[in-house]
Amino acid sequence: MTESALSIPLAMKPRDLGFFRKVLRFFAELREAIVQAAISIASHKLRAALTITGISIGIMTVITIFMVESGMQASFARQLNSLGPNTLYVHKWKWGVGGNDWWKYKNRPVVTQLDWRALQKNATWPVAIAPSTNTTAVVGIPGQGDKDLKSVNVVGTTEAFLDAGSWQLKRGRFISDLDHELGTDACVIGADLEDAFFKNGDPLGQALKVGPMARCTVVGTLMRKGNAFGQSQDLRLVMPLSSFLRSFGSKRGLVIAVVAPAGKVMETEDEIISVLRNSRRLGPEQEDTFSVNRQDKILQGFNQMMMATNVVGILVGIITAIVAGIGIMNILLVSVKERTREIGIRRALGARRMTILMQFLCEAIMVAAVGGALGIALGAGGAALIDILSPMPAAIDPRVVVGGVVGSAVLGAIFGLWPALTAAFLHPIEALRYE
Amino acid sequence: MALIELEHIVKTYDLGLSKVPALRDIHLQIDRGEFVAIVGQSGSGKSTLMNIIGCLDVPTAGRYRLSGRDVSELSDDELADVRNLEIGFVFQSFQLMPRASALENVELPLIYRGVSKKERRARAQGALDLVGLADRMTHKPAELSGGQRQRVAIARALVTQPSLLLADEPTGNLDSKTGEEIVGLFHDLHGRKNTIVLVTHEPKLAARCPRAVRLVDGLVIADGPGVKVAMGNAEALGAEAVAQLLAAQAATVQR
Ligand SMILES: Nc1ncnc2c1ncn2[C@@H]1O[C@H](COP(=O)(O)OP(=O)(O)OP(=O)(O)O)[C@@H](O)[C@H]1O
Ligand SMILES: [Mg+2]
């Protein structure tokens, strides 16, 4: 036996550690807490894996919801810019309302050419008035069935449409009023159609078949617009309204786009309402049988929808948090129970309550943060998958990532707190006697 | 100067249906630098008393002053610091951390006083070396014999160089030679002005202590020179044992 370890006179010992030592002690204890937490998790892999899986699935769900939401918001903002801020849309439906009034709007008469005529004749404010209606149809080159494009958005409208929307002509000309009057077979095609049918040639003057029966001749092409809501805006064919109604049914309702002069949107709206009420012979006690929509109405509706997803996201988040939290609490309670004697030993050797608390909080935070990080990785993967596979756009918001990790760590701390406190407040002797 | 002052200490365990009086009116004063053995039959309250002296448990009634400070007035954190900085405790049942190696067990108390990893290792190795376990440092308690575990527990109590060493049956699992060595170590520490309180069943060891206290049913019934108190059982021990005790005392005096 050597005596080296005891060579210092022992009886003279400091009573207090001093500030510097206390800082060192904190880091020594923190390190020990992290090591112990890791050991604890590693020695119960299955138990930890189950809880971590639970947390990560929850976080993933929430993250996916929020990512899809932020993706939709971004794409919607882009989309909305394509509707002019001064343009009003007269429609049977009120845009952006929920299902409550569905029957009321459903039973209204459709907006027809009579309404359009009335507006053209009597409204003084509008800069442009463009009726339009649309459908989807198969478009192809006559005699080359294999090149058919399905689900092409076919629009029937008049010359004024170019002023009301944000479409730009690339080549040739747009549909003219004369085309509408005469019901000609002129048509203007979007960039996707141009690419598909006339990659290497001049589209102007070429014939296309639209739907089962109609034929048209290309007179112009539109500039490319890109995607919105994950769908191409360029898979489109525009034809004269009269020709459209002849081919696809004359009972179809219209949307009349009315461009108001800048700053006179309200006046224009009032005028539209009075002109249409007159022409529809509505008595003073009767409600409007049409709606005048604006893009901000869509925004409202969109925001309502977003609020609904938000609420769903938050609810799912809360439920997830509770389920995950209970899982964490359970792990911790078992861990505290298993380590009761160990806690007693540590306390006997000079660990303070804070030290014990820290050790178990570390364990809770570690489990939660690993689950959270995994959940975010899965969620980001899920969002990317949704973006690729479905028309719904999804974007990875860095705030969501950071929030997810920090949030789950905080969750761990909150639900770990109670078990950690019970550990910290164990009576040293009782803990030592625990079998 | 009195290091430990126990006045009218009572400890009653409340088991709901019954109350177990483990200590009944203990009066005891131990000065700095004393080496005191506590003897008594199983269940006489020795461990209970040690837990109170070691600031691990609080008495049901009575006052305990450690270096003049009333322990009941110390906060929980202060008590933890006292346990860490001033007291080394060898538990009757070792109380080693099952998942940690011998070395990690001995390092543990040093963590709670902010000793660096390197120094912790060196000091723990020194302490294990001291108790003759230099070749068992990486073993877990389950991989050690009873006596080896006991020595790890002793090393852990010594590693912090406590001014007050409390050892509850530290030689219970040791063969007489190793036991002698350990007690020799305690005598060394005592020689360096440290205070030692030792619970033991072995009259031989008690007899070697300058002072011994005998507990019966939670009461101090004898307090005096180790040889005398240990010989309280002389009739039961037989002549041969008494002769041994006297020889042991002679050895102590020679030191
Ligand atoms: N936690 C407890 N709850 C109830 N009774 C207890 C508790 N601890 C000790 N006792 C009782 O207190 C009395 C004294 O116990 P203690 O452990 O102090 O004896 P001891 O002198 O150390 O005995 P031994 O020599 O066997 O270790 C015993 O009768 C015991 O049953
Ligand atoms: Mg005992």
Short mmCIF file of N, CA and C in Angstrom, two decimals, chain A residues 216-313:
data_model
loop_
_atom_site.label_atom_id
_atom_site.label_comp_id
_atom_site.label_asym_id
_atom_site.label_seq_id
_atom_site.Cartn_x
_atom_site.Cartn_y
_atom_site.Cartn_z
N CYS A 216 -60.53 23.78 -84.38
CA CYS A 216 -60.20 25.19 -84.39
C CYS A 216 -58.88 25.42 -85.10
N THR A 217 -58.66 26.67 -85.44
CA THR A 217 -57.44 27.04 -86.15
C THR A 217 -56.66 28.01 -85.27
N VAL A 218 -55.39 27.70 -85.07
CA VAL A 218 -54.58 28.52 -84.17
C VAL A 218 -54.31 29.88 -84.81
N VAL A 219 -54.68 30.95 -84.06
CA VAL A 219 -54.40 32.30 -84.58
C VAL A 219 -53.37 33.03 -83.72
N GLY A 220 -53.05 32.45 -82.54
CA GLY A 220 -52.07 33.13 -81.68
C GLY A 220 -51.61 32.20 -80.57
N THR A 221 -50.52 32.60 -79.92
CA THR A 221 -50.03 31.81 -78.78
C THR A 221 -49.80 32.74 -77.60
N LEU A 222 -49.89 32.15 -76.39
CA LEU A 222 -49.73 32.94 -75.16
C LEU A 222 -48.33 32.73 -74.57
N MET A 223 -47.87 33.74 -73.84
CA MET A 223 -46.59 33.63 -73.13
C MET A 223 -46.71 32.57 -72.02
N ARG A 224 -45.60 31.95 -71.70
CA ARG A 224 -45.60 30.94 -70.62
C ARG A 224 -45.83 31.62 -69.26
N LYS A 225 -46.65 30.97 -68.41
CA LYS A 225 -46.94 31.54 -67.09
C LYS A 225 -46.38 30.72 -65.93
N GLY A 226 -46.10 29.46 -66.18
CA GLY A 226 -45.57 28.63 -65.09
C GLY A 226 -46.67 27.95 -64.28
N ASN A 227 -46.29 27.43 -63.13
CA ASN A 227 -47.22 26.65 -62.31
C ASN A 227 -47.86 27.48 -61.21
N ALA A 228 -49.07 27.10 -60.87
CA ALA A 228 -49.69 27.63 -59.66
C ALA A 228 -50.47 26.49 -59.05
N PHE A 229 -50.41 26.35 -57.73
CA PHE A 229 -51.03 25.21 -57.05
C PHE A 229 -50.55 23.90 -57.64
N GLY A 230 -49.33 23.87 -58.12
CA GLY A 230 -48.78 22.65 -58.65
C GLY A 230 -49.34 22.28 -60.02
N GLN A 231 -50.16 23.16 -60.58
CA GLN A 231 -50.72 22.84 -61.89
C GLN A 231 -50.23 23.83 -62.93
N SER A 232 -50.05 23.32 -64.11
CA SER A 232 -49.58 24.20 -65.17
C SER A 232 -50.66 25.20 -65.54
N GLN A 233 -50.24 26.43 -65.76
CA GLN A 233 -51.17 27.47 -66.21
C GLN A 233 -51.15 27.56 -67.73
N ASP A 234 -50.32 26.75 -68.32
CA ASP A 234 -50.09 26.90 -69.76
C ASP A 234 -50.72 25.81 -70.59
N LEU A 235 -51.42 24.92 -69.89
CA LEU A 235 -52.13 23.85 -70.60
C LEU A 235 -53.52 24.39 -70.91
N ARG A 236 -53.59 25.28 -71.90
CA ARG A 236 -54.78 26.12 -72.04
C ARG A 236 -55.05 26.42 -73.51
N LEU A 237 -56.34 26.53 -73.79
CA LEU A 237 -56.73 26.89 -75.15
C LEU A 237 -57.88 27.89 -75.05
N VAL A 238 -57.76 29.02 -75.74
CA VAL A 238 -58.79 30.07 -75.66
C VAL A 238 -59.52 30.13 -77.00
N MET A 239 -60.86 30.15 -76.94
CA MET A 239 -61.65 30.25 -78.18
C MET A 239 -62.77 31.27 -78.01
N PRO A 240 -63.40 31.69 -79.07
CA PRO A 240 -64.49 32.68 -78.94
C PRO A 240 -65.61 32.11 -78.09
N LEU A 241 -66.20 32.97 -77.30
CA LEU A 241 -67.26 32.54 -76.38
C LEU A 241 -68.39 31.82 -77.12
N SER A 242 -68.81 32.42 -78.23
CA SER A 242 -69.96 31.84 -78.94
C SER A 242 -69.63 30.44 -79.46
N SER A 243 -68.41 30.29 -79.96
CA SER A 243 -68.01 28.98 -80.45
C SER A 243 -67.95 27.98 -79.31
N PHE A 244 -67.45 28.45 -78.17
CA PHE A 244 -67.35 27.59 -76.99
C PHE A 244 -68.74 27.09 -76.58
N LEU A 245 -69.68 28.02 -76.53
CA LEU A 245 -71.03 27.65 -76.06
C LEU A 245 -71.69 26.69 -77.05
N ARG A 246 -71.38 26.90 -78.32
CA ARG A 246 -71.95 26.02 -79.33
C ARG A 246 -71.41 24.60 -79.12
N SER A 247 -70.13 24.49 -78.84
CA SER A 247 -69.52 23.16 -78.72
C SER A 247 -69.79 22.50 -77.38
N PHE A 248 -69.77 23.30 -76.31
CA PHE A 248 -69.81 22.69 -74.98
C PHE A 248 -71.11 22.94 -74.23
N GLY A 249 -72.14 23.54 -74.92
CA GLY A 249 -73.43 23.70 -74.27
C GLY A 249 -73.70 25.15 -73.92
N SER A 250 -74.86 25.63 -74.33
CA SER A 250 -75.14 27.06 -74.20
C SER A 250 -75.69 27.42 -72.84
N LYS A 251 -75.96 26.41 -71.97
CA LYS A 251 -76.54 26.74 -70.67
C LYS A 251 -75.47 27.05 -69.63
N ARG A 252 -74.23 26.96 -70.03
CA ARG A 252 -73.13 27.17 -69.11
C ARG A 252 -73.14 28.56 -68.49
N GLY A 253 -72.82 28.64 -67.23
CA GLY A 253 -72.72 29.94 -66.58
C GLY A 253 -71.42 30.63 -66.97
N LEU A 254 -71.45 31.95 -66.90
CA LEU A 254 -70.26 32.73 -67.24
C LEU A 254 -69.67 33.36 -65.98
N VAL A 255 -68.43 33.75 -66.11
CA VAL A 255 -67.84 34.68 -65.14
C VAL A 255 -67.55 35.93 -65.95
N ILE A 256 -68.08 37.07 -65.50
CA ILE A 256 -67.80 38.29 -66.25
C ILE A 256 -66.75 39.09 -65.49
N ALA A 257 -65.60 39.25 -66.14
CA ALA A 257 -64.54 40.05 -65.53
C ALA A 257 -64.76 41.51 -65.93
N VAL A 258 -64.82 42.37 -64.92
CA VAL A 258 -65.05 43.79 -65.19
C VAL A 258 -63.85 44.57 -64.65
N VAL A 259 -63.16 45.27 -65.54
CA VAL A 259 -62.00 46.03 -65.09
C VAL A 259 -62.45 47.44 -64.74
N ALA A 260 -62.22 47.82 -63.48
CA ALA A 260 -62.61 49.16 -63.04
C ALA A 260 -61.43 50.10 -63.25
N PRO A 261 -61.72 51.39 -63.45
CA PRO A 261 -60.62 52.35 -63.51
C PRO A 261 -59.94 52.40 -62.13
N ALA A 262 -58.65 52.69 -62.11
CA ALA A 262 -57.91 52.70 -60.85
C ALA A 262 -58.59 53.63 -59.85
N GLY A 263 -58.78 53.19 -58.63
CA GLY A 263 -59.37 54.02 -57.58
C GLY A 263 -60.89 54.09 -57.64
N LYS A 264 -61.51 53.47 -58.63
CA LYS A 264 -62.97 53.56 -58.74
C LYS A 264 -63.60 52.18 -58.62
N VAL A 265 -62.97 51.32 -57.83
CA VAL A 265 -63.46 49.95 -57.74
C VAL A 265 -64.83 49.90 -57.07
N MET A 266 -64.98 50.69 -55.98
CA MET A 266 -66.25 50.69 -55.25
C MET A 266 -67.39 51.18 -56.12
N GLU A 267 -67.13 52.30 -56.79
CA GLU A 267 -68.16 52.87 -57.65
C GLU A 267 -68.57 51.88 -58.73
N THR A 268 -67.55 51.26 -59.30
CA THR A 268 -67.83 50.30 -60.36
C THR A 268 -68.66 49.15 -59.82
N GLU A 269 -68.31 48.70 -58.60
CA GLU A 269 -69.05 47.58 -58.02
C GLU A 269 -70.51 47.95 -57.82
N ASP A 270 -70.73 49.14 -57.26
CA ASP A 270 -72.12 49.60 -57.05
C ASP A 270 -72.88 49.64 -58.36
N GLU A 271 -72.20 50.16 -59.39
CA GLU A 271 -72.86 50.28 -60.68
C GLU A 271 -73.23 48.90 -61.23
N ILE A 272 -72.29 47.97 -61.13
CA ILE A 272 -72.57 46.61 -61.62
C ILE A 272 -73.80 46.05 -60.93
N ILE A 273 -73.84 46.24 -59.61
CA ILE A 273 -74.94 45.67 -58.84
C ILE A 273 -76.27 46.27 -59.29
N SER A 274 -76.29 47.60 -59.45
CA SER A 274 -77.59 48.20 -59.81
C SER A 274 -77.98 47.82 -61.23
N VAL A 275 -77.01 47.78 -62.14
CA VAL A 275 -77.34 47.40 -63.52
C VAL A 275 -77.90 45.99 -63.57
N LEU A 276 -77.24 45.07 -62.84
CA LEU A 276 -77.68 43.68 -62.91
C LEU A 276 -79.02 43.48 -62.20
N ARG A 277 -79.22 44.18 -61.08
CA ARG A 277 -80.52 44.06 -60.39
C ARG A 277 -81.64 44.53 -61.30
N ASN A 278 -81.37 45.63 -62.02
CA ASN A 278 -82.35 46.14 -62.96
C ASN A 278 -82.65 45.13 -64.05
N SER A 279 -81.58 44.64 -64.64
CA SER A 279 -81.81 43.76 -65.78
C SER A 279 -82.41 42.44 -65.34
N ARG A 280 -82.13 42.05 -64.10
CA ARG A 280 -82.72 40.80 -63.60
C ARG A 280 -84.08 41.06 -62.93
N ARG A 281 -84.50 42.32 -62.95
CA ARG A 281 -85.80 42.72 -62.41
C ARG A 281 -85.99 42.24 -60.96
N LEU A 282 -85.03 42.53 -60.13
CA LEU A 282 -85.14 42.18 -58.72
C LEU A 282 -85.82 43.31 -57.97
N GLY A 283 -86.82 42.97 -57.16
CA GLY A 283 -87.49 43.97 -56.35
C GLY A 283 -86.57 44.42 -55.23
N PRO A 284 -86.91 45.57 -54.60
CA PRO A 284 -86.03 46.12 -53.56
C PRO A 284 -85.87 45.16 -52.38
N GLU A 285 -86.87 44.30 -52.16
CA GLU A 285 -86.79 43.42 -50.99
C GLU A 285 -86.01 42.13 -51.30
N GLN A 286 -85.72 41.93 -52.59
CA GLN A 286 -85.05 40.69 -52.96
C GLN A 286 -83.52 40.81 -52.83
N GLU A 287 -82.94 39.67 -52.50
CA GLU A 287 -81.48 39.64 -52.42
C GLU A 287 -80.89 39.60 -53.81
N ASP A 288 -79.63 39.96 -53.91
CA ASP A 288 -78.90 39.79 -55.17
C ASP A 288 -78.91 38.32 -55.56
N THR A 289 -79.01 38.07 -56.86
CA THR A 289 -78.94 36.67 -57.30
C THR A 289 -77.61 36.43 -58.02
N PHE A 290 -76.65 37.28 -57.71
CA PHE A 290 -75.31 37.14 -58.32
C PHE A 290 -74.32 37.68 -57.29
N SER A 291 -73.07 37.44 -57.52
CA SER A 291 -72.04 37.98 -56.61
C SER A 291 -71.01 38.74 -57.41
N VAL A 292 -70.56 39.85 -56.84
CA VAL A 292 -69.45 40.58 -57.45
C VAL A 292 -68.22 40.29 -56.59
N ASN A 293 -67.29 39.54 -57.16
CA ASN A 293 -66.13 39.09 -56.38
C ASN A 293 -64.90 39.93 -56.68
N ARG A 294 -64.05 39.99 -55.67
CA ARG A 294 -62.76 40.65 -55.88
C ARG A 294 -61.66 39.72 -55.39
N GLN A 295 -60.44 39.99 -55.80
CA GLN A 295 -59.37 39.08 -55.40
C GLN A 295 -59.18 39.05 -53.88
N ASP A 296 -59.48 40.19 -53.22
CA ASP A 296 -59.28 40.15 -51.77
C ASP A 296 -60.29 39.23 -51.09
N LYS A 297 -61.42 39.00 -51.77
CA LYS A 297 -62.38 38.04 -51.24
C LYS A 297 -61.79 36.63 -51.26
N ILE A 298 -61.06 36.37 -52.34
CA ILE A 298 -60.42 35.06 -52.42
C ILE A 298 -59.41 34.95 -51.29
N LEU A 299 -58.71 36.06 -51.09
CA LEU A 299 -57.70 36.08 -50.05
C LEU A 299 -58.34 35.75 -48.70
N GLN A 300 -59.52 36.40 -48.49
CA GLN A 300 -60.25 36.14 -47.25
C GLN A 300 -60.58 34.66 -47.11
N GLY A 301 -61.13 34.14 -48.18
CA GLY A 301 -61.50 32.72 -48.17
C GLY A 301 -60.29 31.86 -47.94
N PHE A 302 -59.20 32.26 -48.60
CA PHE A 302 -57.98 31.49 -48.46
C PHE A 302 -57.48 31.54 -47.01
N ASN A 303 -57.54 32.75 -46.46
CA ASN A 303 -57.09 32.89 -45.08
C ASN A 303 -57.93 32.06 -44.13
N GLN A 304 -59.26 32.01 -44.45
CA GLN A 304 -60.13 31.17 -43.63
C GLN A 304 -59.71 29.72 -43.69
N MET A 305 -59.39 29.32 -44.92
CA MET A 305 -58.99 27.94 -45.12
C MET A 305 -57.68 27.66 -44.36
N MET A 306 -56.77 28.64 -44.48
CA MET A 306 -55.48 28.49 -43.80
C MET A 306 -55.67 28.41 -42.30
N MET A 307 -56.63 29.23 -41.83
CA MET A 307 -56.90 29.22 -40.40
C MET A 307 -57.36 27.82 -40.00
N ALA A 308 -58.19 27.23 -40.85
CA ALA A 308 -58.68 25.88 -40.56
C ALA A 308 -57.50 24.91 -40.49
N THR A 309 -56.60 24.99 -41.48
CA THR A 309 -55.44 24.08 -41.43
C THR A 309 -54.59 24.40 -40.21
N ASN A 310 -54.47 25.69 -39.93
CA ASN A 310 -53.70 26.09 -38.74
C ASN A 310 -54.28 25.44 -37.49
N VAL A 311 -55.60 25.53 -37.38
CA VAL A 311 -56.26 24.97 -36.20
C VAL A 311 -56.02 23.47 -36.16
N VAL A 312 -56.16 22.83 -37.32
CA VAL A 312 -55.91 21.38 -37.37
C VAL A 312 -54.47 21.11 -36.95
N GLY A 313 -53.55 21.90 -37.52
CA GLY A 313 -52.13 21.72 -37.20
C GLY A 313 -51.88 21.89 -35.71
#
